[in-house]
Tab-separated table of C-alpha atoms in Angstrom:
chain	number	residue	atom	x	y	z
A	1	UNK	CA	146.472	48.071	80.077
A	2	UNK	CA	142.725	48.681	79.864
A	3	UNK	CA	142.627	49.635	83.538
A	4	UNK	CA	145.412	52.221	82.996
A	5	UNK	CA	143.558	53.749	79.997
A	6	UNK	CA	140.342	54.068	82.018
A	7	UNK	CA	142.150	55.801	84.861
A	8	UNK	CA	143.722	58.230	82.413
A	9	UNK	CA	140.310	59.103	80.928
A	10	UNK	CA	138.822	59.734	84.383
A	11	UNK	CA	141.705	61.993	85.353
A	12	UNK	CA	141.287	63.941	82.097
A	13	UNK	CA	137.556	64.503	82.766
A	14	UNK	CA	138.271	65.591	86.311
A	15	UNK	CA	140.891	68.039	85.072
A	16	UNK	CA	138.461	69.469	82.495
A	17	UNK	CA	135.690	69.906	85.115
A	18	UNK	CA	138.028	71.745	87.452
A	19	UNK	CA	139.217	73.990	84.642
A	20	UNK	CA	135.611	74.820	83.682
A	21	UNK	CA	134.711	75.658	87.287
A	22	UNK	CA	137.784	77.877	87.653
A	23	UNK	CA	136.928	79.654	84.389
A	24	UNK	CA	133.328	80.211	85.530
A	25	UNK	CA	134.466	81.485	88.903
A	26	UNK	CA	136.832	83.998	87.300
A	27	UNK	CA	134.339	85.119	84.632
A	28	UNK	CA	133.525	88.910	84.389
A	29	UNK	CA	129.868	88.341	85.304
A	30	UNK	CA	130.844	86.785	88.631
A	31	UNK	CA	133.473	89.404	89.337
A	32	UNK	CA	130.781	92.083	89.095
A	33	UNK	CA	129.038	90.665	92.165
A	34	UNK	CA	130.659	90.765	95.596
A	35	UNK	CA	129.014	90.154	98.904
A	36	UNK	CA	129.888	91.537	102.298
A	37	UNK	CA	128.117	91.779	105.645
A	38	UNK	CA	127.354	95.298	106.879
A	39	UNK	CA	125.425	96.792	109.780
A	40	UNK	CA	122.477	99.045	108.928
A	41	UNK	CA	120.299	101.201	111.153
A	42	UNK	CA	120.499	102.212	114.777
A	43	UNK	CA	119.777	98.687	115.985
A	44	UNK	CA	122.746	97.214	114.095
A	45	UNK	CA	120.580	95.136	111.786
A	46	UNK	CA	122.688	92.869	109.596
A	47	UNK	CA	121.794	92.284	105.990
A	48	UNK	CA	123.562	91.010	102.883
A	49	UNK	CA	124.749	93.806	100.654
A	50	UNK	CA	125.422	93.102	97.042
A	51	UNK	CA	127.304	95.623	94.940
A	52	UNK	CA	127.218	95.691	91.200
A	53	UNK	CA	128.681	98.497	89.113
A	54	UNK	CA	128.636	100.795	92.157
A	55	UNK	CA	124.889	100.489	92.934
A	56	UNK	CA	123.722	98.932	96.203
A	57	UNK	CA	120.797	96.581	96.463
A	58	UNK	CA	119.650	94.516	99.428
A	59	UNK	CA	118.480	90.985	99.718
A	60	UNK	CA	115.244	91.086	101.713
A	61	UNK	CA	113.690	88.125	103.523
A	62	UNK	CA	111.359	87.514	100.584
A	63	UNK	CA	114.394	87.348	98.274
A	64	UNK	CA	113.314	90.520	96.418
A	65	UNK	CA	116.115	92.939	95.620
A	66	UNK	CA	115.044	96.548	96.364
A	67	UNK	CA	116.919	99.839	96.412
A	68	UNK	CA	117.874	101.634	99.617
A	69	UNK	CA	117.362	105.400	99.873
A	70	UNK	CA	120.967	106.713	100.152
A	71	UNK	CA	120.029	109.605	102.517
A	72	UNK	CA	117.937	107.454	104.844
A	73	UNK	CA	120.005	108.431	107.916
A	74	UNK	CA	120.477	112.150	107.112
A	75	UNK	CA	119.196	114.149	110.105
A	76	UNK	CA	118.303	117.384	108.266
A	77	UNK	CA	114.840	116.818	106.668
A	78	UNK	CA	115.556	119.327	103.885
A	79	UNK	CA	118.810	117.595	102.927
A	80	UNK	CA	117.115	114.209	103.194
A	81	UNK	CA	114.520	115.240	100.598
A	82	UNK	CA	117.102	117.134	98.533
A	83	UNK	CA	115.361	120.550	98.713
A	84	UNK	CA	116.482	123.952	99.962
A	85	UNK	CA	115.018	125.719	102.981
A	86	UNK	CA	113.393	128.402	100.835
A	87	UNK	CA	111.529	125.863	98.680
A	88	UNK	CA	107.764	126.193	98.455
A	89	UNK	CA	105.425	123.578	99.888
A	90	UNK	CA	104.554	122.512	96.344
A	91	UNK	CA	108.226	121.860	95.539
A	92	UNK	CA	108.674	119.924	98.802
A	93	UNK	CA	105.575	117.846	98.047
A	94	UNK	CA	106.832	117.064	94.536
A	95	UNK	CA	110.200	115.939	95.953
A	96	UNK	CA	108.442	113.707	98.489
A	97	UNK	CA	106.210	112.149	95.827
A	98	UNK	CA	109.139	111.520	93.492
A	99	UNK	CA	111.282	109.854	96.157
A	100	UNK	CA	108.357	107.823	97.519
A	101	UNK	CA	107.725	106.488	94.036
A	102	UNK	CA	111.393	105.651	93.485
A	103	UNK	CA	111.743	103.753	96.780
A	104	UNK	CA	108.203	102.459	97.170
A	105	UNK	CA	109.397	98.853	97.580
A	106	UNK	CA	111.693	99.602	100.521
A	107	UNK	CA	109.713	100.200	103.708
A	108	UNK	CA	112.501	101.827	105.727
A	109	UNK	CA	113.343	104.237	102.902
A	110	UNK	CA	109.690	105.146	102.432
A	111	UNK	CA	109.228	105.795	106.157
A	112	UNK	CA	112.342	107.990	106.241
A	113	UNK	CA	111.044	110.089	103.310
A	114	UNK	CA	107.594	110.503	104.884
A	115	UNK	CA	109.102	111.434	108.263
A	116	UNK	CA	111.230	114.169	106.668
A	117	UNK	CA	108.215	115.578	104.795
A	118	UNK	CA	106.014	115.601	107.922
A	119	UNK	CA	108.738	117.332	109.929
A	120	UNK	CA	109.096	120.110	107.327
A	121	UNK	CA	105.341	120.680	107.015
A	122	UNK	CA	104.798	120.805	110.777
A	123	UNK	CA	107.762	123.170	111.171
A	124	UNK	CA	106.300	125.545	108.572
A	125	UNK	CA	102.892	125.391	110.275
A	126	UNK	CA	104.241	126.358	113.691
A	127	UNK	CA	106.387	129.080	112.161
A	128	UNK	CA	103.325	130.668	110.499
A	129	UNK	CA	101.389	130.376	113.750
A	130	UNK	CA	104.152	132.072	115.724
A	131	UNK	CA	104.335	134.898	113.165
A	132	UNK	CA	100.567	135.499	113.491
A	133	UNK	CA	100.834	135.575	117.269
A	134	UNK	CA	103.724	138.024	117.043
A	135	UNK	CA	101.740	140.207	114.615
A	136	UNK	CA	98.779	140.400	117.016
A	137	UNK	CA	101.083	141.161	119.932
A	138	UNK	CA	102.839	143.932	118.004
A	139	UNK	CA	99.501	145.406	116.933
A	140	UNK	CA	98.209	145.437	120.518
A	141	UNK	CA	101.436	147.036	121.668
A	142	UNK	CA	101.174	149.809	119.071
A	143	UNK	CA	97.536	150.468	119.997
A	144	UNK	CA	98.481	150.698	123.664
A	145	UNK	CA	101.124	153.305	122.802
A	146	UNK	CA	98.730	155.334	120.621
A	147	UNK	CA	96.856	158.512	121.670
A	148	UNK	CA	93.684	158.084	123.789
A	149	UNK	CA	91.233	158.655	120.941
A	150	UNK	CA	92.839	155.863	118.892
A	151	UNK	CA	92.660	153.529	121.897
A	152	UNK	CA	88.988	154.393	122.333
A	153	UNK	CA	88.288	153.584	118.694
A	154	UNK	CA	90.222	150.332	118.963
A	155	UNK	CA	88.221	149.348	122.036
A	156	UNK	CA	85.023	149.681	119.988
A	157	UNK	CA	86.209	147.085	117.460
A	158	UNK	CA	86.208	143.311	117.908
A	159	UNK	CA	87.255	140.910	115.147
A	160	UNK	CA	85.071	137.778	115.120
A	161	UNK	CA	85.840	134.455	113.465
A	162	UNK	CA	86.116	134.212	109.702
A	163	UNK	CA	82.911	132.154	109.625
A	164	UNK	CA	80.883	134.960	111.228
A	165	UNK	CA	82.426	137.532	108.905
A	166	UNK	CA	81.623	135.522	105.777
A	167	UNK	CA	78.085	134.645	106.886
A	168	UNK	CA	77.135	138.265	107.535
A	169	UNK	CA	78.816	139.390	104.328
A	170	UNK	CA	76.662	136.886	102.416
A	171	UNK	CA	73.522	138.185	104.192
A	172	UNK	CA	74.058	141.803	103.210
A	173	UNK	CA	75.300	140.761	99.768
A	174	UNK	CA	71.978	139.009	99.162
A	175	UNK	CA	70.137	142.149	100.287
A	176	UNK	CA	72.156	144.118	97.755
A	177	UNK	CA	71.309	141.661	94.969
A	178	UNK	CA	67.652	141.841	95.984
A	179	UNK	CA	67.751	145.636	95.763
A	180	UNK	CA	69.359	145.579	92.313
A	181	UNK	CA	67.026	142.917	90.903
A	182	UNK	CA	63.859	144.593	92.197
A	183	UNK	CA	64.352	148.342	91.802
A	184	UNK	CA	61.593	150.670	92.941
A	185	UNK	CA	60.834	154.219	91.855
A	186	UNK	CA	61.530	155.677	95.280
A	187	UNK	CA	64.526	153.432	95.950
A	188	UNK	CA	64.843	150.148	97.839
A	189	UNK	CA	63.206	151.446	101.016
A	190	UNK	CA	61.895	148.038	102.084
A	191	UNK	CA	65.283	146.343	101.612
A	192	UNK	CA	66.988	149.121	103.585
A	193	UNK	CA	64.527	148.616	106.442
A	194	UNK	CA	65.208	144.860	106.402
A	195	UNK	CA	68.973	145.440	106.471
A	196	UNK	CA	68.660	147.864	109.396
A	197	UNK	CA	66.501	145.393	111.333
A	198	UNK	CA	69.012	142.601	110.639
A	199	UNK	CA	71.895	144.790	111.801
A	200	UNK	CA	70.138	145.733	115.062
A	201	UNK	CA	69.183	142.113	115.716
A	202	UNK	CA	72.746	140.853	115.232
A	203	UNK	CA	74.181	143.645	117.390
A	204	UNK	CA	71.684	142.956	120.165
A	205	UNK	CA	72.467	139.242	120.014
A	206	UNK	CA	76.169	139.962	120.541
A	207	UNK	CA	76.052	142.991	122.870
A	208	UNK	CA	72.950	142.008	124.859
A	209	UNK	CA	71.898	145.676	124.843
A	210	UNK	CA	69.009	146.780	122.646
A	211	UNK	CA	69.653	150.482	123.170
A	212	UNK	CA	73.307	150.274	122.125
A	213	UNK	CA	72.385	148.033	119.211
A	214	UNK	CA	69.857	150.589	117.930
A	215	UNK	CA	72.312	153.463	118.294
A	216	UNK	CA	75.052	151.635	116.415
A	217	UNK	CA	72.673	150.385	113.703
A	218	UNK	CA	71.051	153.775	113.070
A	219	UNK	CA	74.462	155.471	113.175
A	220	UNK	CA	75.863	153.072	110.567
A	221	UNK	CA	72.837	153.589	108.293
A	222	UNK	CA	73.030	157.373	108.587
A	223	UNK	CA	76.781	157.418	107.961
A	224	UNK	CA	76.455	155.197	104.897
A	225	UNK	CA	73.537	157.158	103.503
A	226	UNK	CA	75.220	160.551	103.946
A	227	UNK	CA	78.505	159.328	102.495
A	228	UNK	CA	76.690	157.781	99.530
A	229	UNK	CA	74.686	160.970	98.904
A	230	UNK	CA	77.880	163.035	98.652
A	231	UNK	CA	80.074	160.423	96.992
A	232	UNK	CA	77.841	159.050	94.233
A	233	UNK	CA	77.313	162.347	92.311
A	234	UNK	CA	81.068	162.954	92.025
A	235	UNK	CA	81.945	159.445	90.861
A	236	UNK	CA	82.655	158.918	87.125
A	237	UNK	CA	79.606	157.742	85.235
A	238	UNK	CA	81.553	154.753	83.858
A	239	UNK	CA	81.781	153.195	87.324
A	240	UNK	CA	78.070	153.119	88.117
A	241	UNK	CA	75.623	151.394	85.737
A	242	UNK	CA	73.169	153.776	84.103
A	243	UNK	CA	70.181	151.818	85.344
A	244	UNK	CA	71.170	152.432	88.978
A	245	UNK	CA	69.484	155.396	90.597
A	246	UNK	CA	71.022	157.608	93.266
A	247	UNK	CA	68.857	155.983	95.921
A	248	UNK	CA	69.880	152.471	94.888
A	249	UNK	CA	73.601	153.257	94.891
A	250	UNK	CA	73.330	155.016	98.246
A	251	UNK	CA	71.486	152.006	99.682
A	252	UNK	CA	74.238	149.648	98.502
A	253	UNK	CA	76.852	151.800	100.266
A	254	UNK	CA	74.698	151.776	103.408
A	255	UNK	CA	74.626	147.970	103.358
A	256	UNK	CA	78.413	147.976	103.623
A	257	UNK	CA	78.331	150.217	106.712
A	258	UNK	CA	75.585	148.124	108.292
A	259	UNK	CA	77.640	144.962	107.699
A	260	UNK	CA	80.699	146.548	109.312
A	261	UNK	CA	78.641	147.720	112.295
A	262	UNK	CA	76.970	144.408	113.098
A	263	UNK	CA	80.180	142.415	112.515
A	264	UNK	CA	82.987	144.406	114.092
A	265	UNK	CA	81.557	147.047	116.448
A	266	UNK	CA	81.018	146.366	120.129
């Protein structure tokens, strides 16, 4: 009788344990999680995908669960970053930074975002470069189709690098500041002589012809001085400071012509 009672108790406990396990298995929290094997990437890499409430997370080798960028395999870089083709570089950079921050823990997603950004930036760079080349080609074509006197003028002009242009602009700008800060009764004659000498020196260094350098330098000084002599008296008095004499203003205009001559003429 005792043996039968003990067997009954054991069967009851076993029944209760099975019922508890079945209840736990069918609980809502377990139903939220389902696992399936899927292939990801071009190499057919297999990983465990867990889905919960419609969001996908991946179990990495270090057992960390990180998000996958949903547009990781989109071929169009603009669509991959979620921007339009007429977006500015600032907007594209903001989209890249936002997505990189969101998926910073997933290496493949981060690499896909960076690759799309690099492709857009390099595409814009080459497009700007091609447009500049086309602009120069169109300009040369128009000059070639122009009358002879325009072609002769164009042949006298050579555009140097931006560094040379800025350096020579600074030189003659400093001469202008020197003339304004140290005015003389008869005008800045010494500063004008220094600017003429600098112009001839720079022309000779580029053209390797002292005679042509002197002709161009003296011609630029004379043109600037004559233009300033006729232009300054007719300008409104509000434009020119009262402390500036006619000679000083004319000298400043001459500096501009000397800068143009030693920078662009050949």
